[in-house]
PDB file of C-alpha atoms and ligand atoms in Angstrom:
ATOM      1  CA  UNK A 241      42.568  52.185 -88.326  1.00  0.00           C
ATOM      2  CA  UNK A 242      43.747  52.047 -84.583  1.00  0.00           C
ATOM      3  CA  UNK A 243      42.108  49.156 -82.686  1.00  0.00           C
ATOM      4  CA  UNK A 244      39.934  50.718 -79.985  1.00  0.00           C
ATOM      5  CA  UNK A 245      40.913  50.288 -76.422  1.00  0.00           C
ATOM      6  CA  UNK A 246      38.104  48.332 -74.578  1.00  0.00           C
ATOM      7  CA  UNK A 247      40.253  46.249 -72.420  1.00  0.00           C
ATOM      8  CA  UNK A 248      38.646  47.676 -69.069  1.00  0.00           C
ATOM      9  CA  UNK A 249      35.212  47.762 -70.386  1.00  0.00           C
ATOM     10  CA  UNK A 250      33.912  44.242 -70.793  1.00  0.00           C
ATOM     11  CA  UNK A 251      31.681  42.308 -68.240  1.00  0.00           C
ATOM     12  CA  UNK A 252      34.163  39.434 -68.123  1.00  0.00           C
ATOM     13  CA  UNK A 253      37.039  41.720 -67.073  1.00  0.00           C
ATOM     14  CA  UNK A 254      39.073  40.262 -64.143  1.00  0.00           C
ATOM     15  CA  UNK A 255      41.016  42.651 -62.038  1.00  0.00           C
ATOM     16  CA  UNK A 256      44.701  42.354 -62.098  1.00  0.00           C
ATOM     17  CA  UNK A 257      47.931  44.625 -62.047  1.00  0.00           C
ATOM     18  CA  UNK A 258      48.572  46.311 -65.301  1.00  0.00           C
ATOM     19  CA  UNK A 259      50.873  44.398 -67.719  1.00  0.00           C
ATOM     20  CA  UNK A 260      52.311  45.574 -71.085  1.00  0.00           C
ATOM     21  CA  UNK A 261      51.229  42.099 -72.692  1.00  0.00           C
ATOM     22  CA  UNK A 262      49.831  41.404 -76.306  1.00  0.00           C
ATOM     23  CA  UNK A 263      46.208  42.812 -75.345  1.00  0.00           C
ATOM     24  CA  UNK A 264      47.772  46.137 -74.518  1.00  0.00           C
ATOM     25  CA  UNK A 265      50.417  46.422 -77.313  1.00  0.00           C
ATOM     26  CA  UNK A 266      47.356  45.491 -79.774  1.00  0.00           C
ATOM     27  CA  UNK A 267      45.394  48.683 -78.715  1.00  0.00           C
ATOM     28  CA  UNK A 268      48.253  50.726 -77.451  1.00  0.00           C
ATOM     29  CA  UNK A 269      48.177  53.652 -80.130  1.00  0.00           C
ATOM     30  CA  UNK A 270      44.463  54.302 -79.119  1.00  0.00           C
ATOM     31  CA  UNK A 271      45.007  53.758 -75.371  1.00  0.00           C
ATOM     32  CA  UNK A 272      48.003  56.269 -75.108  1.00  0.00           C
ATOM     33  CA  UNK A 273      46.570  59.023 -77.297  1.00  0.00           C
ATOM     34  CA  UNK A 274      43.086  58.855 -75.214  1.00  0.00           C
ATOM     35  CA  UNK A 275      44.897  58.661 -71.689  1.00  0.00           C
ATOM     36  CA  UNK A 276      47.913  61.080 -72.187  1.00  0.00           C
ATOM     37  CA  UNK A 277      46.895  64.493 -72.936  1.00  0.00           C
ATOM     38  CA  UNK A 278      49.228  66.232 -75.347  1.00  0.00           C
ATOM     39  CA  UNK A 279      50.826  62.731 -76.393  1.00  0.00           C
ATOM     40  CA  UNK A 280      50.966  63.740 -80.399  1.00  0.00           C
ATOM     41  CA  UNK A 281      52.762  67.154 -79.146  1.00  0.00           C
ATOM     42  CA  UNK A 282      55.145  65.256 -77.117  1.00  0.00           C
ATOM     43  CA  UNK A 283      56.165  62.900 -79.717  1.00  0.00           C
ATOM     44  CA  UNK A 284      56.379  65.404 -82.385  1.00  0.00           C
ATOM     45  CA  UNK A 285      58.622  67.674 -80.216  1.00  0.00           C
ATOM     46  CA  UNK A 286      60.923  64.887 -79.411  1.00  0.00           C
ATOM     47  CA  UNK A 287      61.588  64.579 -83.083  1.00  0.00           C
ATOM     48  CA  UNK A 288      62.246  68.332 -83.206  1.00  0.00           C
ATOM     49  CA  UNK A 289      64.553  68.180 -80.205  1.00  0.00           C
ATOM     50  CA  UNK A 290      66.467  65.151 -82.002  1.00  0.00           C
ATOM     51  CA  UNK A 291      67.365  67.476 -85.062  1.00  0.00           C
ATOM     52  CA  UNK A 292      68.867  69.982 -82.559  1.00  0.00           C
ATOM     53  CA  UNK A 293      70.894  67.461 -80.496  1.00  0.00           C
ATOM     54  CA  UNK A 294      71.927  64.695 -82.587  1.00  0.00           C
ATOM     55  CA  UNK A 295      75.253  64.684 -84.107  1.00  0.00           C
ATOM     56  CA  UNK A 296      77.436  62.318 -86.163  1.00  0.00           C
ATOM     57  CA  UNK A 297      78.884  59.245 -84.600  1.00  0.00           C
ATOM     58  CA  UNK A 298      76.304  59.316 -81.604  1.00  0.00           C
ATOM     59  CA  UNK A 299      73.323  57.184 -80.663  1.00  0.00           C
ATOM     60  CA  UNK A 300      69.834  58.443 -79.676  1.00  0.00           C
ATOM     61  CA  UNK A 301      68.051  56.164 -77.167  1.00  0.00           C
ATOM     62  CA  UNK A 302      64.326  55.697 -76.759  1.00  0.00           C
ATOM     63  CA  UNK A 303      64.024  53.703 -73.459  1.00  0.00           C
ATOM     64  CA  UNK A 304      60.673  51.997 -72.659  1.00  0.00           C
ATOM     65  CA  UNK A 305      59.848  52.680 -76.406  1.00  0.00           C
ATOM     66  CA  UNK A 306      56.552  50.503 -76.475  1.00  0.00           C
ATOM     67  CA  UNK A 307      55.843  50.548 -80.291  1.00  0.00           C
ATOM     68  CA  UNK A 308      58.746  53.143 -81.068  1.00  0.00           C
ATOM     69  CA  UNK A 309      56.740  56.257 -81.650  1.00  0.00           C
ATOM     70  CA  UNK A 310      59.408  58.585 -80.199  1.00  0.00           C
ATOM     71  CA  UNK A 311      62.099  56.618 -82.015  1.00  0.00           C
ATOM     72  CA  UNK A 312      60.337  56.877 -85.168  1.00  0.00           C
ATOM     73  CA  UNK A 313      59.898  60.769 -84.778  1.00  0.00           C
ATOM     74  CA  UNK A 314      63.670  61.019 -83.899  1.00  0.00           C
ATOM     75  CA  UNK A 315      64.644  58.652 -87.041  1.00  0.00           C
ATOM     76  CA  UNK A 316      62.536  60.784 -89.186  1.00  0.00           C
ATOM     77  CA  UNK A 317      64.382  63.985 -88.546  1.00  0.00           C
ATOM     78  CA  UNK A 318      67.728  62.675 -89.028  1.00  0.00           C
ATOM     79  CA  UNK A 319      67.980  62.237 -92.543  1.00  0.00           C
ATOM     80  CA  UNK A 320      71.684  62.272 -93.710  1.00  0.00           C
ATOM     81  CA  UNK A 321      73.150  62.527 -90.238  1.00  0.00           C
ATOM     82  CA  UNK A 322      75.480  59.537 -89.676  1.00  0.00           C
ATOM     83  CA  UNK A 323      74.163  58.455 -86.077  1.00  0.00           C
ATOM     84  CA  UNK A 324      71.837  55.635 -85.112  1.00  0.00           C
ATOM     85  CA  UNK A 325      68.756  55.246 -82.820  1.00  0.00           C
ATOM     86  CA  UNK A 326      68.373  52.598 -80.414  1.00  0.00           C
ATOM     87  CA  UNK A 327      64.800  51.712 -79.138  1.00  0.00           C
ATOM     88  CA  UNK A 328      64.367  49.503 -76.221  1.00  0.00           C
ATOM     89  CA  UNK A 329      61.485  47.761 -74.438  1.00  0.00           C
ATOM     90  CA  UNK A 330      61.084  44.901 -72.171  1.00  0.00           C
ATOM     91  CA  UNK A 331      57.733  43.760 -73.273  1.00  0.00           C
ATOM     92  CA  UNK A 332      58.226  41.307 -76.275  1.00  0.00           C
ATOM     93  CA  UNK A 333      54.501  41.912 -77.292  1.00  0.00           C
ATOM     94  CA  UNK A 334      55.686  45.669 -77.782  1.00  0.00           C
ATOM     95  CA  UNK A 335      58.889  44.988 -79.615  1.00  0.00           C
ATOM     96  CA  UNK A 336      57.287  42.463 -81.990  1.00  0.00           C
ATOM     97  CA  UNK A 337      54.567  45.109 -83.103  1.00  0.00           C
ATOM     98  CA  UNK A 338      57.334  47.786 -83.180  1.00  0.00           C
ATOM     99  CA  UNK A 339      58.877  46.101 -85.957  1.00  0.00           C
ATOM    100  CA  UNK A 340      55.869  46.470 -88.303  1.00  0.00           C
ATOM    101  CA  UNK A 341      55.599  50.280 -87.081  1.00  0.00           C
ATOM    102  CA  UNK A 342      59.380  50.921 -87.765  1.00  0.00           C
ATOM    103  CA  UNK A 343      59.554  48.795 -91.153  1.00  0.00           C
ATOM    104  CA  UNK A 344      60.360  50.807 -94.402  1.00  0.00           C
ATOM    105  CA  UNK A 345      62.629  53.570 -93.299  1.00  0.00           C
ATOM    106  CA  UNK A 346      62.967  56.600 -95.593  1.00  0.00           C
ATOM    107  CA  UNK A 347      66.191  56.560 -97.786  1.00  0.00           C
ATOM    108  CA  UNK A 348      69.120  57.771 -95.867  1.00  0.00           C
ATOM    109  CA  UNK A 349      67.470  57.355 -92.560  1.00  0.00           C
ATOM    110  CA  UNK A 350      69.749  56.489 -89.847  1.00  0.00           C
ATOM    111  CA  UNK A 351      69.621  52.805 -88.577  1.00  0.00           C
ATOM    112  CA  UNK A 352      67.241  51.988 -85.902  1.00  0.00           C
ATOM    113  CA  UNK A 353      67.732  49.093 -83.568  1.00  0.00           C
ATOM    114  CA  UNK A 354      65.127  47.461 -81.665  1.00  0.00           C
ATOM    115  CA  UNK A 355      65.888  45.591 -78.395  1.00  0.00           C
ATOM    116  CA  UNK A 356      63.822  43.722 -76.174  1.00  0.00           C
ATOM    117  CA  UNK A 357      65.649  44.329 -72.702  1.00  0.00           C
ATOM    118  CA  UNK A 358      65.098  45.791 -69.454  1.00  0.00           C
ATOM    119  CA  UNK A 359      66.481  49.374 -69.620  1.00  0.00           C
ATOM    120  CA  UNK A 360      68.332  49.140 -66.400  1.00  0.00           C
ATOM    121  CA  UNK A 361      70.782  46.524 -68.187  1.00  0.00           C
ATOM    122  CA  UNK A 362      71.178  48.491 -71.348  1.00  0.00           C
ATOM    123  CA  UNK A 363      74.496  50.309 -71.790  1.00  0.00           C
ATOM    124  CA  UNK A 364      74.247  53.803 -72.692  1.00  0.00           C
ATOM    125  CA  UNK A 365      77.227  55.133 -74.644  1.00  0.00           C
ATOM    126  CA  UNK A 366      77.940  58.257 -76.908  1.00  0.00           C
ATOM    127  CA  UNK A 367      74.355  59.294 -76.362  1.00  0.00           C
ATOM    128  CA  UNK A 368      73.312  62.567 -77.911  1.00  0.00           C
ATOM    129  CA  UNK A 369      69.829  62.257 -76.811  1.00  0.00           C
ATOM    130  CA  UNK A 370      68.054  59.881 -74.349  1.00  0.00           C
ATOM    131  CA  UNK A 371      64.385  59.749 -74.039  1.00  0.00           C
ATOM    132  CA  UNK A 372      62.335  58.298 -71.244  1.00  0.00           C
ATOM    133  CA  UNK A 373      58.923  59.052 -72.378  1.00  0.00           C
ATOM    134  CA  UNK A 374      56.427  57.922 -69.953  1.00  0.00           C
ATOM    135  CA  UNK A 375      58.684  55.287 -68.778  1.00  0.00           C
ATOM    136  CA  UNK A 376      60.576  55.867 -65.416  1.00  0.00           C
ATOM    137  CA  UNK A 377      57.454  56.009 -63.688  1.00  0.00           C
ATOM    138  CA  UNK A 378      57.169  52.147 -64.198  1.00  0.00           C
ATOM    139  CA  UNK A 379      60.498  51.615 -62.312  1.00  0.00           C
ATOM    140  CA  UNK A 380      60.860  51.229 -58.423  1.00  0.00           C
ATOM    141  CA  UNK A 381      61.504  54.853 -57.185  1.00  0.00           C
ATOM    142  CA  UNK A 382      64.585  53.701 -55.548  1.00  0.00           C
ATOM    143  CA  UNK A 383      65.939  52.456 -58.592  1.00  0.00           C
ATOM    144  CA  UNK A 384      65.498  55.819 -60.709  1.00  0.00           C
ATOM    145  CA  UNK A 385      68.338  57.766 -59.735  1.00  0.00           C
ATOM    146  CA  UNK A 386      70.854  55.024 -60.823  1.00  0.00           C
ATOM    147  CA  UNK A 387      69.242  55.175 -64.262  1.00  0.00           C
ATOM    148  CA  UNK A 388      69.417  58.633 -64.687  1.00  0.00           C
ATOM    149  CA  UNK A 389      72.943  58.590 -63.458  1.00  0.00           C
ATOM    150  CA  UNK A 390      73.956  56.054 -66.198  1.00  0.00           C
ATOM    151  CA  UNK A 391      72.219  58.109 -68.839  1.00  0.00           C
ATOM    152  CA  UNK A 392      74.359  61.032 -67.824  1.00  0.00           C
ATOM    153  CA  UNK A 393      77.581  59.240 -67.871  1.00  0.00           C
ATOM    154  CA  UNK A 394      77.050  57.882 -71.292  1.00  0.00           C
ATOM    155  CA  UNK A 395      76.067  61.159 -72.802  1.00  0.00           C
ATOM    156  CA  UNK A 396      78.266  63.337 -74.968  1.00  0.00           C
ATOM    157  CA  UNK A 397      78.723  67.256 -74.638  1.00  0.00           C
ATOM    158  CA  UNK A 398      75.902  68.986 -76.200  1.00  0.00           C
ATOM    159  CA  UNK A 399      73.368  65.942 -75.604  1.00  0.00           C
ATOM    160  CA  UNK A 400      70.023  66.041 -73.921  1.00  0.00           C
ATOM    161  CA  UNK A 401      67.795  63.785 -71.800  1.00  0.00           C
ATOM    162  CA  UNK A 402      63.905  64.019 -72.361  1.00  0.00           C
ATOM    163  CA  UNK A 403      62.026  62.817 -69.276  1.00  0.00           C
ATOM    164  CA  UNK A 404      58.007  62.724 -69.432  1.00  0.00           C
ATOM    165  CA  UNK A 405      56.108  61.571 -66.391  1.00  0.00           C
ATOM    166  CA  UNK A 406      52.581  61.714 -65.069  1.00  0.00           C
ATOM    167  CA  UNK A 407      53.464  63.584 -61.634  1.00  0.00           C
ATOM    168  CA  UNK A 408      51.693  63.534 -58.289  1.00  0.00           C
ATOM    169  CA  UNK A 409      49.914  66.585 -57.285  1.00  0.00           C
ATOM    170  CA  UNK A 410      49.111  68.002 -53.961  1.00  0.00           C
ATOM    171  CA  UNK A 411      46.791  70.719 -52.558  1.00  0.00           C
ATOM    172  CA  UNK A 412      45.217  72.998 -54.880  1.00  0.00           C
ATOM    173  CA  UNK A 413      47.271  71.559 -57.958  1.00  0.00           C
ATOM    174  CA  UNK A 414      44.741  68.546 -57.327  1.00  0.00           C
ATOM    175  CA  UNK A 415      42.369  70.206 -59.765  1.00  0.00           C
ATOM    176  CA  UNK A 416      44.855  69.223 -62.623  1.00  0.00           C
ATOM    177  CA  UNK A 417      44.032  65.589 -61.793  1.00  0.00           C
ATOM    178  CA  UNK A 418      40.424  66.279 -62.047  1.00  0.00           C
ATOM    179  CA  UNK A 419      41.110  67.990 -65.572  1.00  0.00           C
ATOM    180  CA  UNK A 420      42.803  64.752 -66.532  1.00  0.00           C
ATOM    181  CA  UNK A 421      39.930  62.716 -65.499  1.00  0.00           C
ATOM    182  CA  UNK A 422      37.505  65.025 -67.514  1.00  0.00           C
ATOM    183  CA  UNK A 423      40.078  64.471 -70.465  1.00  0.00           C
ATOM    184  CA  UNK A 424      39.406  60.724 -70.141  1.00  0.00           C
ATOM    185  CA  UNK A 425      35.848  61.098 -70.067  1.00  0.00           C
ATOM    186  CA  UNK A 426      35.921  63.336 -73.070  1.00  0.00           C
ATOM    187  CA  UNK A 427      37.985  60.650 -75.090  1.00  0.00           C
ATOM    188  CA  UNK A 428      35.118  58.251 -74.509  1.00  0.00           C
ATOM    189  CA  UNK A 429      36.142  56.386 -71.482  1.00  0.00           C
ATOM    190  CA  UNK A 430      33.313  55.532 -68.985  1.00  0.00           C
ATOM    191  CA  UNK A 431      33.701  55.972 -65.311  1.00  0.00           C
ATOM    192  CA  UNK A 432      34.039  52.098 -64.870  1.00  0.00           C
ATOM    193  CA  UNK A 433      36.853  51.873 -67.464  1.00  0.00           C
ATOM    194  CA  UNK A 434      38.730  54.855 -65.711  1.00  0.00           C
ATOM    195  CA  UNK A 435      38.227  53.458 -62.254  1.00  0.00           C
ATOM    196  CA  UNK A 436      39.314  49.919 -63.392  1.00  0.00           C
ATOM    197  CA  UNK A 437      42.397  51.125 -65.000  1.00  0.00           C
ATOM    198  CA  UNK A 438      43.201  53.311 -62.105  1.00  0.00           C
ATOM    199  CA  UNK A 439      43.142  50.074 -59.893  1.00  0.00           C
ATOM    200  CA  UNK A 440      45.373  48.054 -62.157  1.00  0.00           C
ATOM    201  CA  UNK A 441      47.972  50.959 -62.342  1.00  0.00           C
ATOM    202  CA  UNK A 442      48.143  51.538 -58.538  1.00  0.00           C
ATOM    203  CA  UNK A 443      51.127  49.289 -57.823  1.00  0.00           C
ATOM    204  CA  UNK A 444      52.646  49.497 -61.228  1.00  0.00           C
ATOM    205  CA  UNK A 445      52.779  53.300 -62.064  1.00  0.00           C
ATOM    206  CA  UNK A 446      54.449  55.390 -59.100  1.00  0.00           C
ATOM    207  CA  UNK A 447      54.177  59.106 -59.870  1.00  0.00           C
ATOM    208  CA  UNK A 448      56.226  61.578 -57.989  1.00  0.00           C
ATOM    209  CA  UNK A 449      56.236  65.266 -57.701  1.00  0.00           C
ATOM    210  CA  UNK A 450      57.490  67.534 -60.377  1.00  0.00           C
ATOM    211  CA  UNK A 451      60.150  68.865 -57.750  1.00  0.00           C
ATOM    212  CA  UNK A 452      61.262  65.209 -57.037  1.00  0.00           C
ATOM    213  CA  UNK A 453      62.047  64.648 -60.653  1.00  0.00           C
ATOM    214  CA  UNK A 454      63.911  67.795 -61.115  1.00  0.00           C
ATOM    215  CA  UNK A 455      65.911  67.397 -57.976  1.00  0.00           C
ATOM    216  CA  UNK A 456      66.739  63.981 -59.068  1.00  0.00           C
ATOM    217  CA  UNK A 457      67.909  64.969 -62.413  1.00  0.00           C
ATOM    218  CA  UNK A 458      70.244  67.598 -60.897  1.00  0.00           C
ATOM    219  CA  UNK A 459      71.673  64.882 -58.364  1.00  0.00           C
ATOM    220  CA  UNK A 460      72.325  62.584 -61.544  1.00  0.00           C
ATOM    221  CA  UNK A 461      74.431  65.271 -62.678  1.00  0.00           C
ATOM    222  CA  UNK A 462      72.344  67.380 -65.286  1.00  0.00           C
ATOM    223  CA  UNK A 463      73.572  70.971 -65.088  1.00  0.00           C
ATOM    224  CA  UNK A 464      70.270  72.500 -66.424  1.00  0.00           C
ATOM    225  CA  UNK A 465      66.720  71.093 -66.082  1.00  0.00           C
ATOM    226  CA  UNK A 466      63.822  72.927 -67.801  1.00  0.00           C
ATOM    227  CA  UNK A 467      60.262  71.899 -67.896  1.00  0.00           C
ATOM    228  CA  UNK A 468      59.466  72.350 -71.567  1.00  0.00           C
ATOM    229  CA  UNK A 469      55.978  70.752 -71.601  1.00  0.00           C
ATOM    230  CA  UNK A 470      52.887  70.527 -69.271  1.00  0.00           C
ATOM    231  CA  UNK A 471      49.437  69.496 -69.568  1.00  0.00           C
ATOM    232  CA  UNK A 472      47.504  68.719 -66.548  1.00  0.00           C
ATOM    233  CA  UNK A 473      49.274  66.231 -64.317  1.00  0.00           C
ATOM    234  CA  UNK A 474      51.938  65.311 -67.382  1.00  0.00           C
ATOM    235  CA  UNK A 475      55.064  67.144 -67.616  1.00  0.00           C
ATOM    236  CA  UNK A 476      58.156  66.671 -69.722  1.00  0.00           C
ATOM    237  CA  UNK A 477      61.638  68.007 -68.621  1.00  0.00           C
ATOM    238  CA  UNK A 478      64.668  68.503 -70.687  1.00  0.00           C
ATOM    239  CA  UNK A 479      68.076  67.928 -69.039  1.00  0.00           C
ATOM    240  CA  UNK A 480      71.178  69.081 -70.015  1.00  0.00           C
ATOM    241  CA  UNK A 481      74.790  67.659 -69.184  1.00  0.00           C
TER     242      UNK A 481
HETATM  243  C1  GEK B1320      55.974  56.111 -76.389  1.00  0.00           C
HETATM  244  N1  GEK B1320      57.673  55.671 -74.557  1.00  0.00           N
HETATM  245  O1  GEK B1320      55.004  55.879 -76.928  1.00  0.00           O
HETATM  246  N2  GEK B1320      62.835  48.204 -69.318  1.00  0.00           N
HETATM  247  C2  GEK B1320      62.245  48.501 -70.601  1.00  0.00           C
HETATM  248  N3  GEK B1320      61.133  48.914 -70.822  1.00  0.00           N
HETATM  249  C3  GEK B1320      60.276  49.181 -69.835  1.00  0.00           C
HETATM  250  C4  GEK B1320      60.655  48.882 -68.424  1.00  0.00           C
HETATM  251  C5  GEK B1320      61.898  48.263 -68.315  1.00  0.00           C
HETATM  252  N4  GEK B1320      62.482  48.199 -66.932  1.00  0.00           N
HETATM  253  N5  GEK B1320      59.301  49.012 -67.522  1.00  0.00           N
HETATM  254  C6  GEK B1320      58.559  49.451 -68.391  1.00  0.00           C
HETATM  255  N6  GEK B1320      58.933  49.544 -69.668  1.00  0.00           N
HETATM  256  C7  GEK B1320      56.486  55.156 -75.018  1.00  0.00           C
HETATM  257  C8  GEK B1320      55.308  55.068 -73.931  1.00  0.00           C
HETATM  258  S1  GEK B1320      54.676  53.214 -71.911  1.00  0.00           S
HETATM  259  C9  GEK B1320      53.716  54.364 -71.280  1.00  0.00           C
HETATM  260  C10 GEK B1320      55.928  54.323 -72.994  1.00  0.00           C
HETATM  261  C11 GEK B1320      52.641  53.997 -70.729  1.00  0.00           C
HETATM  262  C12 GEK B1320      57.986  49.767 -70.830  1.00  0.00           C
HETATM  263  C13 GEK B1320      56.766  49.236 -70.872  1.00  0.00           C
HETATM  264  O2  GEK B1320      56.782  47.680 -71.362  1.00  0.00           O
HETATM  265  C14 GEK B1320      55.873  50.080 -71.775  1.00  0.00           C
HETATM  266  O3  GEK B1320      55.980  49.650 -73.227  1.00  0.00           O
HETATM  267  C15 GEK B1320      56.561  51.437 -71.682  1.00  0.00           C
HETATM  268  O4  GEK B1320      57.775  51.253 -70.653  1.00  0.00           O
HETATM  269  C16 GEK B1320      55.752  52.454 -70.995  1.00  0.00           C
HETATM  270  O5  GEK B1320      56.392  57.452 -76.228  1.00  0.00           O
HETATM  271  O6  GEK B1320      51.876  53.121 -71.129  1.00  0.00           O
HETATM  272  O7  GEK B1320      51.882  54.955 -69.992  1.00  0.00           O
END
């Protein structure tokens, strides 16, 4: 049973910037499924993409892995492939809990290494897949290009990068933000919870437009960039070297 996310509900709630601490890690599966429309589809398809791109001798990276859902989806598709999966997160609380989620690998599954580190300091080498599933948005915008360049440089021919982000919308597209709000209400979040979480994330999660992400990926050296998933203001891009 997933623990219910009630972090923004109680009368003793104190406003503060959002942090990936023990409290968040403890309710994370419930929080992410109820906040990101299409999350289960994203995770499932990342596994499917791993089956297409992984090759022997390469590494698949899950950067900002939280509890390791994407890493797990990749690992479970790669039975018998002589590769490895590296899952990285800077939150100790997330990495500690991820150990339980990732325990008991199926026979012949590739090794999965968990690392508590800042993804900006992780060397990317011989990568057949790099996943940034809802992670880049937490880095300062001026540091995002360098992260993507390093991913691109460490990638093998035939590899891919998956970038999922909440995007900023303008003009008539603003309706999509309203639809996301409606989704959260339908998931049982109250107006107060939505407002408190939005305030907590304001300085922490900086969304950019879809065009900005596409252009940056091209500038980082990716030859082909396609938007393979969209639900309201959440998009996922597939970038090929
Ligand atoms: C999933 N990908 O379930 N270095 C490493 N990790 C970081 C950094 C950093 N510099 N900054 C933030 N994080 C996951 C979901 S959640 C998305 C990703 C969300 C980590 C942070 O600790 C958190 O675990 C994760 O990025 C973002 O598929 O909560 O909206």
